[in-house]
mmCIF file of C-alpha atoms in Angstrom:
data_model
loop_
_atom_site.group_PDB
_atom_site.id
_atom_site.type_symbol
_atom_site.label_atom_id
_atom_site.label_comp_id
_atom_site.label_asym_id
_atom_site.label_seq_id
_atom_site.Cartn_x
_atom_site.Cartn_y
_atom_site.Cartn_z
ATOM 1 C CA PHE A 128 103.818 125.481 47.174
ATOM 2 C CA GLY A 129 106.486 122.892 48.095
ATOM 3 C CA SER A 130 109.826 124.178 46.926
ATOM 4 C CA GLY A 131 108.274 127.283 45.395
ATOM 5 C CA HIS A 132 106.661 128.404 42.102
ATOM 6 C CA ILE A 133 107.752 126.845 38.846
ATOM 7 C CA ASP A 134 110.235 128.921 36.906
ATOM 8 C CA PRO A 135 109.514 127.889 33.291
ATOM 9 C CA ASN A 136 112.752 129.174 31.894
ATOM 10 C CA LYS A 137 114.897 127.425 34.398
ATOM 11 C CA ALA A 138 112.795 124.292 33.992
ATOM 12 C CA ASN A 139 113.709 124.363 30.300
ATOM 13 C CA ASP A 140 117.326 124.118 31.255
ATOM 14 C CA PRO A 141 117.675 122.251 34.634
ATOM 15 C CA GLY A 142 121.163 120.957 34.189
ATOM 16 C CA LEU A 143 120.466 117.709 36.060
ATOM 17 C CA VAL A 144 117.246 115.608 36.200
ATOM 18 C CA TYR A 145 116.173 112.778 38.418
ATOM 19 C CA ASP A 146 115.134 110.107 35.948
ATOM 20 C CA ILE A 147 112.645 107.454 37.120
ATOM 21 C CA THR A 148 111.140 104.272 35.696
ATOM 22 C CA ASN A 149 107.728 102.719 35.956
ATOM 23 C CA ASP A 150 109.267 99.807 37.892
ATOM 24 C CA GLU A 151 110.500 102.320 40.492
ATOM 25 C CA TYR A 152 107.008 103.747 40.928
ATOM 26 C CA ASP A 153 105.628 100.238 41.241
ATOM 27 C CA ALA A 154 108.187 99.439 43.983
ATOM 28 C CA PHE A 155 107.286 102.644 45.722
ATOM 29 C CA SER A 156 103.584 101.705 45.695
ATOM 30 C CA CYS A 157 104.510 98.278 47.183
ATOM 31 C CA GLY A 158 106.413 99.853 49.908
ATOM 32 C CA VAL A 159 103.757 102.259 51.013
ATOM 33 C CA GLY A 160 101.230 99.379 51.351
ATOM 34 C CA SER A 161 98.958 100.299 48.557
ATOM 35 C CA PRO A 162 100.499 98.473 45.492
ATOM 36 C CA ASP A 163 99.472 99.082 41.996
ATOM 37 C CA VAL A 164 100.654 95.652 41.124
ATOM 38 C CA SER A 165 100.289 92.146 42.492
ATOM 39 C CA GLN A 166 102.253 90.871 45.502
ATOM 40 C CA ALA A 167 104.079 88.462 43.191
ATOM 41 C CA ARG A 168 105.166 91.449 41.183
ATOM 42 C CA CYS A 169 106.327 93.242 44.340
ATOM 43 C CA ASP A 170 108.488 90.289 45.251
ATOM 44 C CA GLU A 171 109.916 90.215 41.691
ATOM 45 C CA LEU A 172 110.945 93.897 41.954
ATOM 46 C CA VAL A 173 112.846 93.091 45.056
ATOM 47 C CA VAL A 174 114.570 90.192 43.343
ATOM 48 C CA ASN A 175 115.547 92.631 40.526
ATOM 49 C CA GLY A 176 117.356 94.865 43.048
ATOM 50 C CA LEU A 177 114.685 97.569 43.481
ATOM 51 C CA SER A 178 114.077 98.939 46.960
ATOM 52 C CA LEU A 179 110.520 99.080 48.366
ATOM 53 C CA GLU A 180 111.457 101.714 50.877
ATOM 54 C CA PRO A 181 109.514 104.960 50.052
ATOM 55 C CA ALA A 182 112.484 107.101 50.848
ATOM 56 C CA ASP A 183 114.526 105.439 48.071
ATOM 57 C CA LEU A 184 112.209 106.670 45.340
ATOM 58 C CA ASN A 185 114.486 108.524 42.896
ATOM 59 C CA GLN A 186 112.933 111.997 43.151
ATOM 60 C CA PRO A 187 114.638 115.274 43.962
ATOM 61 C CA SER A 188 113.067 115.616 47.421
ATOM 62 C CA ILE A 189 114.706 113.496 50.059
ATOM 63 C CA SER A 190 112.477 112.571 52.901
ATOM 64 C CA VAL A 191 113.232 110.202 55.819
ATOM 65 C CA SER A 192 110.199 109.928 58.186
ATOM 66 C CA ARG A 193 111.508 107.224 60.473
ATOM 67 C CA LEU A 194 115.062 108.048 61.545
ATOM 68 C CA THR A 195 116.284 106.494 64.763
ATOM 69 C CA SER A 196 120.025 106.763 64.332
ATOM 70 C CA ALA A 197 121.430 107.084 60.792
ATOM 71 C CA ARG A 198 120.002 106.316 57.368
ATOM 72 C CA THR A 199 121.550 106.517 53.871
ATOM 73 C CA VAL A 200 119.556 107.060 50.713
ATOM 74 C CA THR A 201 120.852 106.987 47.134
ATOM 75 C CA ARG A 202 119.858 109.174 44.303
ATOM 76 C CA ARG A 203 121.076 109.241 40.596
ATOM 77 C CA VAL A 204 121.065 112.289 38.351
ATOM 78 C CA THR A 205 121.322 112.605 34.567
ATOM 79 C CA ASN A 206 122.918 115.530 32.737
ATOM 80 C CA VAL A 207 120.495 116.769 30.181
ATOM 81 C CA THR A 208 122.883 119.489 28.765
ATOM 82 C CA ASP A 209 125.120 118.988 25.753
ATOM 83 C CA THR A 210 128.363 119.497 27.763
ATOM 84 C CA ALA A 211 130.003 117.920 30.789
ATOM 85 C CA GLU A 212 129.662 119.729 34.042
ATOM 86 C CA THR A 213 131.137 119.499 37.519
ATOM 87 C CA TYR A 214 128.781 120.032 40.513
ATOM 88 C CA SER A 215 129.702 120.665 44.194
ATOM 89 C CA ALA A 216 127.234 119.859 47.030
ATOM 90 C CA GLU A 217 126.068 122.820 49.257
ATOM 91 C CA ILE A 218 124.077 121.776 52.253
ATOM 92 C CA VAL A 219 121.624 123.600 54.586
ATOM 93 C CA LEU A 220 121.550 121.415 57.596
ATOM 94 C CA PRO A 221 118.258 120.469 59.229
ATOM 95 C CA SER A 222 118.347 121.441 62.911
ATOM 96 C CA GLY A 223 120.014 118.745 64.959
ATOM 97 C CA ILE A 224 120.666 116.466 61.892
ATOM 98 C CA GLY A 225 124.075 115.580 60.421
ATOM 99 C CA VAL A 226 124.121 115.287 56.598
ATOM 100 C CA GLN A 227 127.053 113.659 54.704
ATOM 101 C CA VAL A 228 127.020 113.566 50.867
ATOM 102 C CA SER A 229 129.251 111.112 48.994
ATOM 103 C CA PRO A 230 130.807 112.004 46.762
ATOM 104 C CA SER A 231 130.635 115.703 47.560
ATOM 105 C CA SER A 232 131.562 116.601 43.951
ATOM 106 C CA LEU A 233 130.006 115.101 40.685
ATOM 107 C CA THR A 234 131.404 115.381 37.152
ATOM 108 C CA VAL A 235 128.730 114.228 34.742
ATOM 109 C CA GLY A 236 129.166 114.001 31.023
ATOM 110 C CA ALA A 237 126.593 115.120 28.555
ATOM 111 C CA GLY A 238 123.668 112.563 28.603
ATOM 112 C CA GLN A 239 125.445 110.688 31.312
ATOM 113 C CA THR A 240 124.259 109.580 34.772
ATOM 114 C CA ALA A 241 125.856 109.667 38.217
ATOM 115 C CA GLU A 242 124.893 108.449 41.682
ATOM 116 C CA TYR A 243 125.351 109.872 45.150
ATOM 117 C CA ASP A 244 124.573 108.863 48.693
ATOM 118 C CA VAL A 245 123.124 111.098 51.370
ATOM 119 C CA THR A 246 123.568 109.901 55.014
ATOM 120 C CA LEU A 247 121.288 111.545 57.666
ATOM 121 C CA THR A 248 122.234 111.133 61.209
ATOM 122 C CA TYR A 249 120.304 112.294 64.369
ATOM 123 C CA LEU A 250 122.480 114.364 66.595
ATOM 124 C CA SER A 251 120.287 116.363 68.999
ATOM 125 C CA GLY A 252 116.962 118.055 69.598
ATOM 126 C CA PRO A 253 113.369 117.042 70.141
ATOM 127 C CA LEU A 254 112.154 113.659 68.726
ATOM 128 C CA ASP A 255 108.997 112.944 66.646
ATOM 129 C CA ILE A 256 108.983 116.239 64.849
ATOM 130 C CA TYR A 257 110.184 117.112 61.298
ATOM 131 C CA ARG A 258 113.263 119.165 60.476
ATOM 132 C CA PHE A 259 113.977 120.650 57.131
ATOM 133 C CA GLY A 260 117.059 121.648 55.109
ATOM 134 C CA SER A 261 118.303 121.416 51.500
ATOM 135 C CA LEU A 262 120.991 119.952 49.302
ATOM 136 C CA THR A 263 121.918 121.965 46.189
ATOM 137 C CA TRP A 264 124.245 120.678 43.464
ATOM 138 C CA VAL A 265 125.989 123.870 42.037
ATOM 139 C CA SER A 266 127.917 124.077 38.878
ATOM 140 C CA GLU A 267 129.127 127.082 36.853
ATOM 141 C CA ASP A 268 125.798 127.379 35.058
ATOM 142 C CA HIS A 269 123.245 125.505 37.040
ATOM 143 C CA ALA A 270 121.883 124.943 40.674
ATOM 144 C CA VAL A 271 119.888 121.805 41.290
ATOM 145 C CA ARG A 272 118.130 121.891 44.699
ATOM 146 C CA SER A 273 116.594 119.136 46.764
ATOM 147 C CA VAL A 274 114.588 119.540 49.869
ATOM 148 C CA LEU A 275 115.655 117.518 52.897
ATOM 149 C CA SER A 276 112.853 116.465 55.142
ATOM 150 C CA VAL A 277 113.837 114.408 58.348
ATOM 151 C CA GLN A 278 111.771 113.196 61.226
ATOM 152 C CA PRO A 279 113.886 111.570 63.990
ATOM 153 C CA LEU A 280 111.719 109.139 65.988
ATOM 154 C CA SER A 281 111.873 107.848 69.469
ATOM 155 C CA ILE A 282 110.423 104.575 68.292
ATOM 156 C CA SER A 283 110.132 103.043 64.848
ATOM 157 C CA ALA A 284 107.971 99.885 64.849
ATOM 158 C CA PRO A 285 106.021 97.940 62.118
ATOM 159 C CA GLY A 286 102.559 99.379 61.494
ATOM 160 C CA GLU A 287 100.993 95.912 61.360
ATOM 161 C CA VAL A 288 102.067 92.287 61.940
ATOM 162 C CA PHE A 289 100.147 89.389 60.501
ATOM 163 C CA SER A 290 99.956 85.857 61.626
ATOM 164 C CA PHE A 291 97.602 82.837 61.686
ATOM 165 C CA GLY A 292 96.242 80.326 64.085
ATOM 166 C CA GLY A 293 94.137 79.885 67.283
ATOM 167 C CA SER A 294 97.368 80.003 69.332
ATOM 168 C CA GLY A 295 100.844 81.084 68.417
ATOM 169 C CA SER A 296 103.647 83.496 68.769
ATOM 170 C CA VAL A 297 105.250 86.157 66.520
ATOM 171 C CA THR A 298 108.411 88.438 67.032
ATOM 172 C CA PHE A 299 108.990 91.742 65.459
ATOM 173 C CA PRO A 300 111.918 94.273 65.728
ATOM 174 C CA VAL A 301 111.555 97.810 67.137
ATOM 175 C CA ASP A 302 114.166 100.554 66.519
ATOM 176 C CA PHE A 303 114.782 103.008 69.327
ATOM 177 C CA GLY A 304 115.950 106.493 69.060
ATOM 178 C CA TYR A 305 116.064 107.364 72.743
ATOM 179 C CA THR A 306 117.646 105.951 75.922
ATOM 180 C CA GLY A 307 115.283 105.147 78.807
ATOM 181 C CA SER A 308 112.466 102.965 80.016
ATOM 182 C CA TYR A 309 110.065 101.177 77.539
ATOM 183 C CA SER A 310 107.110 99.024 77.924
ATOM 184 C CA PRO A 311 104.831 97.265 75.299
ATOM 185 C CA GLY A 312 101.104 97.545 76.148
ATOM 186 C CA VAL A 313 98.450 94.956 75.087
ATOM 187 C CA HIS A 314 95.142 95.922 73.545
ATOM 188 C CA GLY A 315 92.736 93.162 72.392
ATOM 189 C CA LEU A 316 92.525 90.780 70.657
ATOM 190 C CA GLN A 317 89.023 91.629 69.467
ATOM 191 C CA LEU A 318 86.574 89.855 67.161
ATOM 192 C CA PRO A 319 85.037 91.929 64.310
ATOM 193 C CA LEU A 320 81.668 93.507 64.069
ATOM 194 C CA VAL A 321 80.002 91.728 61.181
ATOM 195 C CA LEU A 322 77.458 93.566 59.007
ATOM 196 C CA ASP A 323 75.952 92.056 55.857
ATOM 197 C CA GLY A 324 74.614 94.330 53.116
ATOM 198 C CA PHE A 325 73.556 94.750 49.555
ATOM 199 C CA VAL A 326 74.336 97.723 47.173
ATOM 200 C CA ASP A 327 73.183 98.485 43.682
ATOM 201 C CA GLU A 328 75.521 99.352 41.002
ATOM 202 C CA ASP A 329 75.928 103.108 40.572
ATOM 203 C CA PRO A 330 75.464 103.887 36.840
ATOM 204 C CA ASN A 331 77.050 107.291 37.290
ATOM 205 C CA LYS A 332 80.104 105.716 39.108
ATOM 206 C CA SER A 333 80.362 108.831 41.285
ATOM 207 C CA PHE A 334 79.947 108.820 45.120
ATOM 208 C CA SER A 335 77.833 111.546 46.711
ATOM 209 C CA PHE A 336 77.157 111.822 50.448
ATOM 210 C CA ARG A 337 73.690 113.025 49.711
ATOM 211 C CA THR A 338 72.343 110.245 47.510
ATOM 212 C CA THR A 339 71.365 106.642 47.858
ATOM 213 C CA ASN A 340 71.992 105.952 44.280
ATOM 214 C CA GLY A 341 74.378 102.911 44.324
ATOM 215 C CA VAL A 342 75.251 103.580 47.979
ATOM 216 C CA THR A 343 74.439 101.661 51.225
ATOM 217 C CA ALA A 344 75.026 103.264 54.595
ATOM 218 C CA HIS A 345 75.979 101.622 57.893
ATOM 219 C CA LEU A 346 75.731 103.601 61.181
ATOM 220 C CA ILE A 347 78.189 102.318 63.811
ATOM 221 C CA ASP A 348 78.590 103.848 67.350
ATOM 222 C CA VAL A 349 82.071 103.822 68.709
ATOM 223 C CA PRO A 350 82.675 104.341 72.538
ATOM 224 C CA ALA A 351 85.014 106.644 74.136
ATOM 225 C CA GLY A 352 88.617 105.607 74.890
ATOM 226 C CA GLN A 353 89.400 103.633 71.746
ATOM 227 C CA ALA A 354 92.919 103.345 70.450
ATOM 228 C CA PHE A 355 92.211 102.062 66.953
ATOM 229 C CA LEU A 356 89.290 101.613 64.495
ATOM 230 C CA ARG A 357 89.227 99.686 61.248
ATOM 231 C CA PHE A 358 86.525 99.036 58.576
ATOM 232 C CA ALA A 359 87.262 96.607 55.781
ATOM 233 C CA THR A 360 85.705 94.653 53.036
ATOM 234 C CA PHE A 361 87.194 91.755 51.164
ATOM 235 C CA ASP A 362 86.801 90.217 47.610
ATOM 236 C CA GLU A 363 85.968 86.836 49.058
ATOM 237 C CA LEU A 364 83.089 88.372 51.174
ATOM 238 C CA THR A 365 81.218 89.559 48.113
ATOM 239 C CA ASP A 366 79.011 87.497 45.865
ATOM 240 C CA GLY A 367 81.063 87.897 42.653
ATOM 241 C CA ASP A 368 83.409 89.964 40.716
ATOM 242 C CA ASP A 369 82.737 93.368 42.146
ATOM 243 C CA ASP A 370 84.393 96.728 42.620
ATOM 244 C CA LEU A 371 83.031 98.217 45.753
ATOM 245 C CA ASP A 372 84.495 101.287 47.383
ATOM 246 C CA MET A 373 84.237 102.701 50.908
ATOM 247 C CA PHE A 374 83.755 106.186 52.333
ATOM 248 C CA VAL A 375 83.719 106.839 56.114
ATOM 249 C CA TYR A 376 82.181 109.839 57.823
ATOM 250 C CA TYR A 377 82.419 110.872 61.525
ATOM 251 C CA CYS A 378 79.209 112.334 62.940
ATOM 252 C CA PRO A 379 80.019 113.149 66.600
ATOM 253 C CA ASP A 380 76.627 114.609 67.312
ATOM 254 C CA GLY A 381 74.663 112.380 64.955
ATOM 255 C CA ILE A 382 73.920 115.390 62.644
ATOM 256 C CA ASN A 383 77.126 117.166 61.429
ATOM 257 C CA CYS A 384 79.366 114.803 59.565
ATOM 258 C CA SER A 385 82.838 115.153 58.080
ATOM 259 C CA LYS A 386 84.703 112.694 55.922
ATOM 260 C CA ILE A 387 87.689 111.063 57.561
ATOM 261 C CA GLY A 388 88.641 108.312 55.163
ATOM 262 C CA GLN A 389 87.970 106.557 51.934
ATOM 263 C CA SER A 390 89.278 103.506 50.041
ATOM 264 C CA GLY A 391 88.875 103.111 46.294
ATOM 265 C CA GLU A 392 90.902 100.197 45.083
ATOM 266 C CA ALA A 393 90.160 98.369 41.781
ATOM 267 C CA THR A 394 88.551 95.414 43.584
ATOM 268 C CA SER A 395 86.385 95.200 46.658
ATOM 269 C CA ARG A 396 89.337 94.864 49.056
ATOM 270 C CA GLU A 397 88.882 98.154 50.856
ATOM 271 C CA GLN A 398 90.126 99.371 54.212
ATOM 272 C CA VAL A 399 89.912 102.536 56.292
ATOM 273 C CA ASP A 400 91.994 102.901 59.596
ATOM 274 C CA ILE A 401 91.475 105.537 62.167
ATOM 275 C CA LEU A 402 94.035 106.009 64.972
ATOM 276 C CA LEU A 403 92.590 107.268 68.355
ATOM 277 C CA PRO A 404 89.010 107.627 67.042
ATOM 278 C CA GLY A 405 86.728 110.040 68.669
ATOM 279 C CA GLU A 406 83.622 108.876 70.434
ATOM 280 C CA GLY A 407 80.295 108.969 68.419
ATOM 281 C CA THR A 408 78.620 107.752 65.303
ATOM 282 C CA TYR A 409 80.478 106.678 62.238
ATOM 283 C CA VAL A 410 78.771 106.335 58.880
ATOM 284 C CA VAL A 411 80.364 103.752 56.484
ATOM 285 C CA PHE A 412 79.116 104.095 52.921
ATOM 286 C CA ILE A 413 79.542 101.170 50.572
ATOM 287 C CA HIS A 414 79.634 102.374 46.995
ATOM 288 C CA GLY A 415 78.699 100.008 44.168
ATOM 289 C CA PHE A 416 81.257 101.422 41.619
ATOM 290 C CA GLU A 417 81.022 98.340 39.320
ATOM 291 C CA THR A 418 79.225 95.027 40.065
ATOM 292 C CA ASP A 419 78.189 91.932 38.308
ATOM 293 C CA ASN A 420 74.484 91.048 37.830
ATOM 294 C CA VAL A 421 72.299 89.412 40.497
ATOM 295 C CA ALA A 422 68.631 88.756 40.498
ATOM 296 C CA GLY A 423 66.971 92.073 39.612
ATOM 297 C CA GLY A 424 69.997 93.683 37.945
ATOM 298 C CA PRO A 425 73.573 94.867 38.711
ATOM 299 C CA GLY A 426 74.442 94.810 42.431
ATOM 300 C CA SER A 427 76.399 93.024 45.107
ATOM 301 C CA PHE A 428 75.868 91.294 48.405
ATOM 302 C CA TYR A 429 78.815 91.921 50.646
ATOM 303 C CA THR A 430 79.959 91.731 54.308
ATOM 304 C CA LEU A 431 81.465 94.708 56.032
ATOM 305 C CA LEU A 432 83.813 94.005 59.033
ATOM 306 C CA GLY A 433 84.705 96.484 61.734
ATOM 307 C CA TRP A 434 87.073 96.288 64.567
ATOM 308 C CA SER A 435 88.061 98.595 67.402
ATOM 309 C CA PHE A 436 90.274 98.178 70.613
ATOM 310 C CA GLY A 437 90.566 100.447 73.467
ATOM 311 C CA LEU A 438 93.404 102.131 75.257
ATOM 312 C CA GLN A 439 92.610 100.030 78.261
ATOM 313 C CA ASP A 440 91.574 96.744 76.563
ATOM 314 C CA ASP A 441 93.450 93.702 77.584
ATOM 315 C CA GLN A 442 91.193 90.797 76.526
ATOM 316 C CA GLY A 443 93.335 88.140 78.182
ATOM 317 C CA ASN A 444 94.112 86.358 74.931
ATOM 318 C CA MET A 445 97.399 88.021 74.104
ATOM 319 C CA THR A 446 100.601 88.946 75.887
ATOM 320 C CA ALA A 447 103.676 90.941 74.859
ATOM 321 C CA THR A 448 107.202 90.684 76.168
ATOM 322 C CA GLY A 449 110.060 93.067 75.343
ATOM 323 C CA PRO A 450 112.833 95.121 76.801
ATOM 324 C CA THR A 451 112.270 97.346 79.931
ATOM 325 C CA PHE A 452 115.282 99.664 79.191
ATOM 326 C CA VAL A 453 116.498 100.632 75.720
ATOM 327 C CA THR A 454 119.376 102.536 74.280
ATOM 328 C CA ALA A 455 119.291 105.047 71.367
ATOM 329 C CA GLY A 456 120.349 103.579 68.045
ATOM 330 C CA THR A 457 119.602 99.944 69.016
ATOM 331 C CA THR A 458 117.042 97.454 67.767
ATOM 332 C CA GLN A 459 115.161 95.141 70.224
ATOM 333 C CA ASP A 460 112.603 92.389 69.682
ATOM 334 C CA VAL A 461 108.986 92.362 70.958
ATOM 335 C CA THR A 462 107.310 88.983 71.122
ATOM 336 C CA VAL A 463 103.591 88.535 71.026
ATOM 337 C CA ASP A 464 101.880 85.373 72.210
ATOM 338 C CA TRP A 465 98.149 84.578 71.775
ATOM 339 C CA SER A 466 95.770 81.687 72.489
ATOM 340 C CA GLY A 467 92.101 80.676 72.670
ATOM 341 C CA LEU A 468 91.008 82.236 69.307
ATOM 342 C CA ALA A 469 87.850 81.072 67.675
ATOM 343 C CA PRO A 470 88.158 79.639 64.058
ATOM 344 C CA ASP A 471 87.057 81.059 60.823
ATOM 345 C CA THR A 472 87.460 84.737 61.640
ATOM 346 C CA ILE A 473 89.976 87.540 61.934
ATOM 347 C CA TYR A 474 91.066 88.923 65.291
ATOM 348 C CA LEU A 475 92.494 92.467 65.616
ATOM 349 C CA GLY A 476 94.496 93.992 68.473
ATOM 350 C CA GLY A 477 97.444 96.123 69.137
ATOM 351 C CA ILE A 478 100.760 96.490 70.879
ATOM 352 C CA SER A 479 101.329 100.038 72.133
ATOM 353 C CA HIS A 480 104.869 101.346 72.337
ATOM 354 C CA ASN A 481 105.349 103.424 75.472
ATOM 355 C CA THR A 482 108.135 105.687 76.548
ATOM 356 C CA PRO A 483 108.509 107.929 79.655
ATOM 357 C CA GLU A 484 106.630 110.581 77.629
ATOM 358 C CA GLY A 485 103.670 108.216 77.138
ATOM 359 C CA LEU A 486 102.180 106.286 74.164
ATOM 360 C CA VAL A 487 104.249 106.873 70.995
ATOM 361 C CA SER A 488 102.813 104.420 68.454
ATOM 362 C CA ILE A 489 100.781 101.273 67.977
ATOM 363 C CA THR A 490 101.620 98.088 66.014
ATOM 364 C CA VAL A 491 98.342 96.443 64.864
ATOM 365 C CA ILE A 492 98.299 92.678 65.430
ATOM 366 C CA ASN A 493 96.245 90.812 62.790
ATOM 367 C CA ILE A 494 95.520 87.163 63.444
ATOM 368 C CA GLY A 495 93.548 84.994 61.081
ATOM 369 C CA ASN A 496 92.174 81.686 62.256
#
């Protein structure tokens, strides 16, 4: 239920609201990696001063999922009453997290808008788990509450790094929230599994696990000990202007299956990622949501690519160098070098981030050539 049941009477007179624009929603979608707009539009939003950081979306809830030292987020509120009001900030602290609100008091005229900053600082307690609190703006007649959701991390690293070339080097920053030893592990680089297929257009435009109408299935066995698994299709690897979707099921015993991922973008550029996949059979369904015509009627030829790399899987074509000891609140660089890659394909691998507690996260390394 989130923050609780809706109270219609209070919702009719909230005091303050968190206004938001379509541009801000677009910027949010760019920041979470599933943009509703083009990359050029994402770049334009940044030039226009909008943040792509998901935590900066102007909504009442304040959530920071990757805190390694301190982070400040900004919110703006609009007074929707017909009189000016003065609000004071009341805070319920998340365990082990410092919260500073600036200003701590807001006077907002009727129909006017005010901004405030919230700075969240990790102080103590276990890392890599969420803590919760609240911020409530209280006036004589209204109380406007926001949930605070904070996850202090031991390591915050990019989810994926892209580069190009048969040999090369790339460097990326890693933020550290602990003090101690650190080691970057190498996994891959691996060539893709390449599966060609054809799918009819589904006239009903509705995927079902139990039908072959507009659906083509690929059964793929994944060995034990894998760190990462990806299935992907690309617009340029279909025969035309098609909208193909992807549904992925895990069938560990080959009989009982459960859906573990799907991708339904407006094109045929689909991707499903699985971290630490289980051993067994995976079924990748390609759904012909909308296709152009080929000989015999609507349908599409396509190529499905699949990659996996193991927890113990150094292929000898990539190295990683980074710090061996880190300090909380600092940022250090990790450098990845690769060589000997074949042309006209995409290699995938990973750099694992390891603390004294073990593997914390993986940065996927994506090298086109």
